Coordinates of C-alpha atoms in Angstrom, one line a residue:
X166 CA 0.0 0.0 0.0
X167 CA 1.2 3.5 -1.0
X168 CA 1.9 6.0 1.5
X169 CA -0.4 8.9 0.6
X170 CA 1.5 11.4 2.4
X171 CA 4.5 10.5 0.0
X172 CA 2.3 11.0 -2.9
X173 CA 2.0 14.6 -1.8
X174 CA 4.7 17.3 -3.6
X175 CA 6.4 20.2 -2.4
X176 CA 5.5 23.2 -3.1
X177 CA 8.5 25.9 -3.6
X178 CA 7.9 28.6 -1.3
X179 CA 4.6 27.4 0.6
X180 CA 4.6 25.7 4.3
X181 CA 3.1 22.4 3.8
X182 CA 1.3 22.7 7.3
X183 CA -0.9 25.7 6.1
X184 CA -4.4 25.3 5.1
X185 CA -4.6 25.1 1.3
X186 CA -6.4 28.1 -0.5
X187 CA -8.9 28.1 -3.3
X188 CA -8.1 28.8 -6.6
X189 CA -8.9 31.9 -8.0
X190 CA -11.6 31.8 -10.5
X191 CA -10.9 33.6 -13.5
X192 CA -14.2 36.1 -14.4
X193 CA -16.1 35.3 -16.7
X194 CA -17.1 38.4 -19.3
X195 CA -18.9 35.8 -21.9
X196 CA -22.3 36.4 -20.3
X197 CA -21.7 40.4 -19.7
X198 CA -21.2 40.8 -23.2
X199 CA -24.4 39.3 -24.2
X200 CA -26.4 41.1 -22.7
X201 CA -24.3 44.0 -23.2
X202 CA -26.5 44.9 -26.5
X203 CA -29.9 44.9 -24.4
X204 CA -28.2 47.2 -21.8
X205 CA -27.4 50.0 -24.3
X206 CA -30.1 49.6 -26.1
X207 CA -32.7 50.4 -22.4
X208 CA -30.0 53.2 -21.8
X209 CA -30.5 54.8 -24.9
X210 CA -34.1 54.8 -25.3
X211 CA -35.7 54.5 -21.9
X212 CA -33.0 55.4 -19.5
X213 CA -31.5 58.5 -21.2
X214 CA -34.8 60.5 -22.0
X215 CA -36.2 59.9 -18.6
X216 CA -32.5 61.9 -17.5
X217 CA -33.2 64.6 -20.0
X218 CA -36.7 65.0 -18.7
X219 CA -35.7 64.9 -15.0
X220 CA -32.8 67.5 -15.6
X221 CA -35.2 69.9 -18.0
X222 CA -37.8 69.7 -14.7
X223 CA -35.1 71.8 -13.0
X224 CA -34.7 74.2 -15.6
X225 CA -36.6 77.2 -17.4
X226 CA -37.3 75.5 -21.1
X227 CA -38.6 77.6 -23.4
X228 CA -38.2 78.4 -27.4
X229 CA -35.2 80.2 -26.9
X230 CA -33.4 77.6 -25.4
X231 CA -34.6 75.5 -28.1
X232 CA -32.8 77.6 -30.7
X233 CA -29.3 77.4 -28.3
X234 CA -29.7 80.0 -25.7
X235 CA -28.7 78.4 -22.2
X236 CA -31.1 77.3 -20.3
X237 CA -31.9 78.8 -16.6
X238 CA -31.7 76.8 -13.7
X239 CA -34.7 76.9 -11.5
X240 CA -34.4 74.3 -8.9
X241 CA -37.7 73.3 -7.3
X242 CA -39.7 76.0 -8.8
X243 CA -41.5 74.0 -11.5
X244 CA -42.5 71.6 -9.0
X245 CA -43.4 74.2 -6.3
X246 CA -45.2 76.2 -9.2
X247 CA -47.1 72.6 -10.0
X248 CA -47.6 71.5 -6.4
X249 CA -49.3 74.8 -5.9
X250 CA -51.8 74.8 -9.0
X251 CA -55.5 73.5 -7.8
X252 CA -55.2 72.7 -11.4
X253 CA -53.1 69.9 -11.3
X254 CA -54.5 68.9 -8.6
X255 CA -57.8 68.3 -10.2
X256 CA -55.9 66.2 -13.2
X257 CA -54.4 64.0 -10.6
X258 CA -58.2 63.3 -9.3
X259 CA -59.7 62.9 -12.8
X260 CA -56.2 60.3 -13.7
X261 CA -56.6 58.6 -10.5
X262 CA -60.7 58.3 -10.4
X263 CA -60.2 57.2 -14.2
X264 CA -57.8 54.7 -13.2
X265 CA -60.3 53.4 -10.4
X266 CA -63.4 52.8 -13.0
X267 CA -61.4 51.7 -15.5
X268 CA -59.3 49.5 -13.7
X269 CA -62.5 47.8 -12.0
X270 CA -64.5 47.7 -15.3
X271 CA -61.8 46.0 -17.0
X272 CA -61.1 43.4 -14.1
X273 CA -64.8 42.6 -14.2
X274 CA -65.7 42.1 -17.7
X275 CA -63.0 40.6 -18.5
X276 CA -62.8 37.7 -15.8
X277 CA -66.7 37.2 -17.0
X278 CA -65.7 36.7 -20.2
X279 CA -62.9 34.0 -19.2
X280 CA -65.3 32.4 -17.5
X281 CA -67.7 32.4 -20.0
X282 CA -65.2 31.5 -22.5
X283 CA -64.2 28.3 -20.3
X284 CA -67.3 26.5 -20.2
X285 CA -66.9 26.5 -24.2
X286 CA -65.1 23.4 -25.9
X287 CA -61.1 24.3 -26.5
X288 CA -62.0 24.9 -30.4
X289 CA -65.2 26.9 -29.9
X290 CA -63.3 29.0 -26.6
X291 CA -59.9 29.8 -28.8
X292 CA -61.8 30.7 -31.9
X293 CA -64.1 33.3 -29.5
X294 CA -60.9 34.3 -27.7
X295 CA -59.0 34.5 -31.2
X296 CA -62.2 37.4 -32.3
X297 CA -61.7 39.3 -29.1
X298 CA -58.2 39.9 -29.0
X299 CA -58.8 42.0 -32.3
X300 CA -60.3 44.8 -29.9
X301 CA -56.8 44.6 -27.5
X302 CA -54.8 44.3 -31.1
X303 CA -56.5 47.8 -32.3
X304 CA -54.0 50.5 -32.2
X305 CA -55.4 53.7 -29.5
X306 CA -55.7 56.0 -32.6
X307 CA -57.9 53.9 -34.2
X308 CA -59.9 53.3 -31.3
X309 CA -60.5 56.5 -30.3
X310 CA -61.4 57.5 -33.7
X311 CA -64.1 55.1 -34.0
X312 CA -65.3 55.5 -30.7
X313 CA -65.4 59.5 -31.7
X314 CA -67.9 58.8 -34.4
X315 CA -70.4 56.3 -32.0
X316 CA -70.9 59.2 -30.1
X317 CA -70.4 62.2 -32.6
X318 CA -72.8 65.2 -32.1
X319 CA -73.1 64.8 -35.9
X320 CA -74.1 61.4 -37.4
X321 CA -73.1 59.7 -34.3
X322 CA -74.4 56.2 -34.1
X323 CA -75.1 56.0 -30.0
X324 CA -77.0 59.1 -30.2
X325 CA -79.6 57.6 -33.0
X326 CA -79.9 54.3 -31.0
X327 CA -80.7 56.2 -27.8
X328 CA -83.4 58.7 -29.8
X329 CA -85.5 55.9 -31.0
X330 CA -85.9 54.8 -27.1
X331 CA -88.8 56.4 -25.6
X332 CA -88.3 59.9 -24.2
X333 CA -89.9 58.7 -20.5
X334 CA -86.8 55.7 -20.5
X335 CA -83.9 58.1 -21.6
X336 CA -84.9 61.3 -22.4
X337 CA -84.9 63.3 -26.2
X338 CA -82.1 65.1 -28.0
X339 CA -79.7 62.4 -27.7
X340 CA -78.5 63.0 -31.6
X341 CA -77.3 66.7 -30.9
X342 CA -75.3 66.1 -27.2
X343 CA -72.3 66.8 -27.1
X344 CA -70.7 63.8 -25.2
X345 CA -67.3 65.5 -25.2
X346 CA -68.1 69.1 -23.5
X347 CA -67.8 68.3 -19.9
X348 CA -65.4 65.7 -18.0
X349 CA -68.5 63.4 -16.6
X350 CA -69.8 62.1 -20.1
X351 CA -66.2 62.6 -21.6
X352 CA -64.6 60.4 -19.1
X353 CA -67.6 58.0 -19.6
X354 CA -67.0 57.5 -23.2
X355 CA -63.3 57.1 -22.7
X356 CA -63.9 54.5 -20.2
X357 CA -65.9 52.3 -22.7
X358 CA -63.4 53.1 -24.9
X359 CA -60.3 51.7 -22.5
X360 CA -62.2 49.1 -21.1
X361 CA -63.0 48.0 -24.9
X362 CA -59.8 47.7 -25.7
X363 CA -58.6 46.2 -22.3
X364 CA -60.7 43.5 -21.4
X365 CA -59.4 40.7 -23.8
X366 CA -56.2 40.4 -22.5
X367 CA -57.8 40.2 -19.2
X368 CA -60.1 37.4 -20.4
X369 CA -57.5 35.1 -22.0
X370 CA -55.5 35.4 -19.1
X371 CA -57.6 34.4 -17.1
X372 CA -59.0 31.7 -19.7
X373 CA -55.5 30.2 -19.6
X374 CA -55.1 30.4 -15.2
X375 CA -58.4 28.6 -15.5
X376 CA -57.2 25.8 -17.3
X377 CA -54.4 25.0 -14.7
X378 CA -57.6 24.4 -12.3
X379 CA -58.2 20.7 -11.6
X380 CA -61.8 19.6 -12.7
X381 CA -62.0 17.5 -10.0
X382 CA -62.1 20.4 -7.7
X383 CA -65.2 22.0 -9.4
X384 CA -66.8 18.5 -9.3
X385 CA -66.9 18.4 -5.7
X386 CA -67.9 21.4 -5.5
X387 CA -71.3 20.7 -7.9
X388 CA -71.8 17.8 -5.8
X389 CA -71.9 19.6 -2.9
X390 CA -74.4 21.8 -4.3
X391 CA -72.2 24.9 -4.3
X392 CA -73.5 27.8 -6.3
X393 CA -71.8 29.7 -9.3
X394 CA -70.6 32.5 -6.7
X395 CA -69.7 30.5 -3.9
X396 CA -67.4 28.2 -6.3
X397 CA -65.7 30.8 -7.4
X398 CA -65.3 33.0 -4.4
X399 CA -63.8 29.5 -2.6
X400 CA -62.5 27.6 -5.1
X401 CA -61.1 29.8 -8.6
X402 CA -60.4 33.3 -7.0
X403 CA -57.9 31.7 -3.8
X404 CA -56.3 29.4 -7.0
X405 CA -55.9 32.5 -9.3
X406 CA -54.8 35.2 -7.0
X407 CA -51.4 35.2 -7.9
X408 CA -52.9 36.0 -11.7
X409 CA -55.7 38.3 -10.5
X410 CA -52.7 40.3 -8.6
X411 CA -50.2 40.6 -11.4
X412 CA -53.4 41.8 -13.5
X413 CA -54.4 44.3 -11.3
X414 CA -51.2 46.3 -11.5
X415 CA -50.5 45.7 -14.9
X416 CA -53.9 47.3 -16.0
X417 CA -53.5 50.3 -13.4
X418 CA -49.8 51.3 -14.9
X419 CA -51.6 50.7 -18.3
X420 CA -54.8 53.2 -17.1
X421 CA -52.9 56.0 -15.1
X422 CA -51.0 56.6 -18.5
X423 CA -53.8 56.8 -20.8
X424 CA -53.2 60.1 -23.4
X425 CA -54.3 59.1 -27.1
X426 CA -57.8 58.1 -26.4
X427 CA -58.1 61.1 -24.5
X428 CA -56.7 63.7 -26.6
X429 CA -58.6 62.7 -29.9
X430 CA -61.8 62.5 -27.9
X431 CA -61.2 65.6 -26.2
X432 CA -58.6 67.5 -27.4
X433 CA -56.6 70.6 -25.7
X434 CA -59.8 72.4 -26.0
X435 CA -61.9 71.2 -23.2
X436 CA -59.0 71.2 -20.5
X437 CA -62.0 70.3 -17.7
X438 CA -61.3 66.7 -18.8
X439 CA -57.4 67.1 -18.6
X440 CA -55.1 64.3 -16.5
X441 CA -51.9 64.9 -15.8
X442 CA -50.4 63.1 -19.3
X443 CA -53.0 66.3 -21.2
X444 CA -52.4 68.4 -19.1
X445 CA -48.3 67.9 -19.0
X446 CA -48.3 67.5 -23.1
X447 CA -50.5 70.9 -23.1
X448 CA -48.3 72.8 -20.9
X449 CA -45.0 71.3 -22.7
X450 CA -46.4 71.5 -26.8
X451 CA -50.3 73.1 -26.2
X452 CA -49.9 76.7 -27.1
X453 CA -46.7 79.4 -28.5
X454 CA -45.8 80.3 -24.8
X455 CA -44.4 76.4 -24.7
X456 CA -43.3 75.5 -21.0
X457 CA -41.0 72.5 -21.5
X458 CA -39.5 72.6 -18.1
X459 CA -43.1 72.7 -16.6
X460 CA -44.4 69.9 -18.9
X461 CA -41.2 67.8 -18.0
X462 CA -42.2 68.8 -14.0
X463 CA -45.6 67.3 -14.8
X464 CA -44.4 64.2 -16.8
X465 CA -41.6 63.7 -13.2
X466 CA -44.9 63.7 -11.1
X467 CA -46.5 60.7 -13.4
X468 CA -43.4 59.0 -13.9
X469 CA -43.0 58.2 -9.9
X470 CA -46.5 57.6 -9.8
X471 CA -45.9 54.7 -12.2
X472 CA -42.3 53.6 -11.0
X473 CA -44.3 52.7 -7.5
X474 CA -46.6 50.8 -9.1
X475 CA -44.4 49.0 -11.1
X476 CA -42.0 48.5 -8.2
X477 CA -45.2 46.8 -6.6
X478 CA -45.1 45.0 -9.7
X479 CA -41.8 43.7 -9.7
X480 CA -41.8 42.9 -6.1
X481 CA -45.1 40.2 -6.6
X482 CA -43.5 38.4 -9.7
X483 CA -40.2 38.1 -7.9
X484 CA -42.3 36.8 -4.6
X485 CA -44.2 34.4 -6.8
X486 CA -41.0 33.1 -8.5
X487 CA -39.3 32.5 -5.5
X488 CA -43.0 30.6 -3.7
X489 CA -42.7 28.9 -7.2

């Protein structure tokens, strides 16, 4: 037998009796430099303007500056001069009251229509799901437009629908309202509008958490003689909360920064309807006195607002990942 302590060399220069180190591991650059291309690619398009925007917030932006004049530093004043507006303060309401409705609307109909769409066969239930994605595929310019002419004071098809119900249901002179002359009815047209266009991707989402539901839990539950309400309340909603979550936030960052709907319905006109993404673009591009550092204060504001939420965001898929 071998002595192993023979089969161990001397080092030059190193006391056998010491503990032996590690060796080094050389770093690896190979994955850095794959994703290297993604990285510039954020910093250029979404990290960099968001700088610009924050560093012209703290300035005094105006044509001149545009054609090369310096611009003046202001500190806090834009944001002071915001803060201090009761008119900003009533877009924040009408943004976050918008979101509310819209956000709740969209949840609603569109878990209703998952549900509706699972009790179809696979075929019948991706062939429905298939024709109502084309509302979620419509681009917001095209959507506003067409909801512009359903309720058009001239020609507009909702108004002629609502004329030939009798006056004692709904009232007369539906054809010449004017839907889009004070926030209450203008905000209720873009909420059919966003909710329109939202609630299929809500629906096939929850379509496909549905699926990962075992049957045999909703045949217990029919055996048991639980109703429609109770099986979901107990049984679907405590399964899907994870989707129902992720859903939630998705479709309030999605609502809080709603602008084209609103600004072909409305335009810079009517600036009762204005939220902060109007209100911001108007102060910024809406008239020859243009206030680009005020504008960029505003769009600071709504950019925080949505970096919470999407920190929120974040935070629940990296929780459900790790549960996972």
């Amino acid at each position: 037998m071998l002595d192993t302590a023979q089969a161990v060399r001397h080092v030059p220069g190193r006391t056998s009796s010491g503990p032996a180190r590690p060796a080094r591991r050389r770093p690896r650059f190979g994955p850095y430099l794959l994703i290297l291309p993604a990285l510039v690619t954020i910093a250029v398009l979404l990290i960099w303007p968001v700088v610009q925007i924050g560093r012209m917030s703290f300035q005094k932006v105006g044509l001149r500056q545009l054609r090369g004049e310096p611009a003046e530093n202001v500190g806090l004043d834009n944001y002071r001069q915001i803060l201090g507006d009761s008119f900003f303060w009533t877009t924040v309401r009408h943004t976050v009251l918008f979101a509310a409705v819209a956000v709740t609307a969209t949840l609603l109909v569109g878990t209703l229509v998952g549900l509706l769409l699972n009790q179809l066969g696979r075929r019948m239930s991706s062939f429905v799901a298939g024709g109502v994605l084309v509302a979620w595929a419509t681009p917001p310019v095209t959507a506003a437009v067409l909801f512009a002419w359903l309720f058009g004071t001239t020609g507009g098809l909702v108004g002629w629908l609502l004329d030939l119900l009798p006056n004692w249901l709904v009232g007369g002179g539906w054809q010449n309202y004017n839907w889009f002359s004070s926030p209450l009815p203008d905000y209720t047209v873009l909420t059919i509008c966003v909710v329109w266009m939202s609630f299929p991707f809500i629906a096939v989402s929850v379509l496909a958490g549905l699926r990962t539901v075992p049957t045999e839990l909703y045949e217990a539950a029919k055996v048991d003689g639980s109703s429609a309400w109770n099986t979901f309340w107990k049984i679907t909603f405590p399964l899907l909360r994870p989707v129902f979550g992720i859903l939630l936030v998705l479709s309030v960052i999605w609502d809080f920064r709603v602008f084209t709907q609103l600004f072909i319905l409305s335009g810079l006109a009517n600036s009762d309807s204005f939220n902060l993404s109007l209100y911001g673009y108007s102060e910024a591009f809406g008239s020859l006195n243009a206030k680009y550092g005020l504008g960029s204060a505003i769009a600071m504001v709504l950019t925080v607002i949505v970096l919470i939420v999407t920190a929120i965001y974040t935070r629940m898929i990296v929780r459900q990942q790790g549960v996972a």
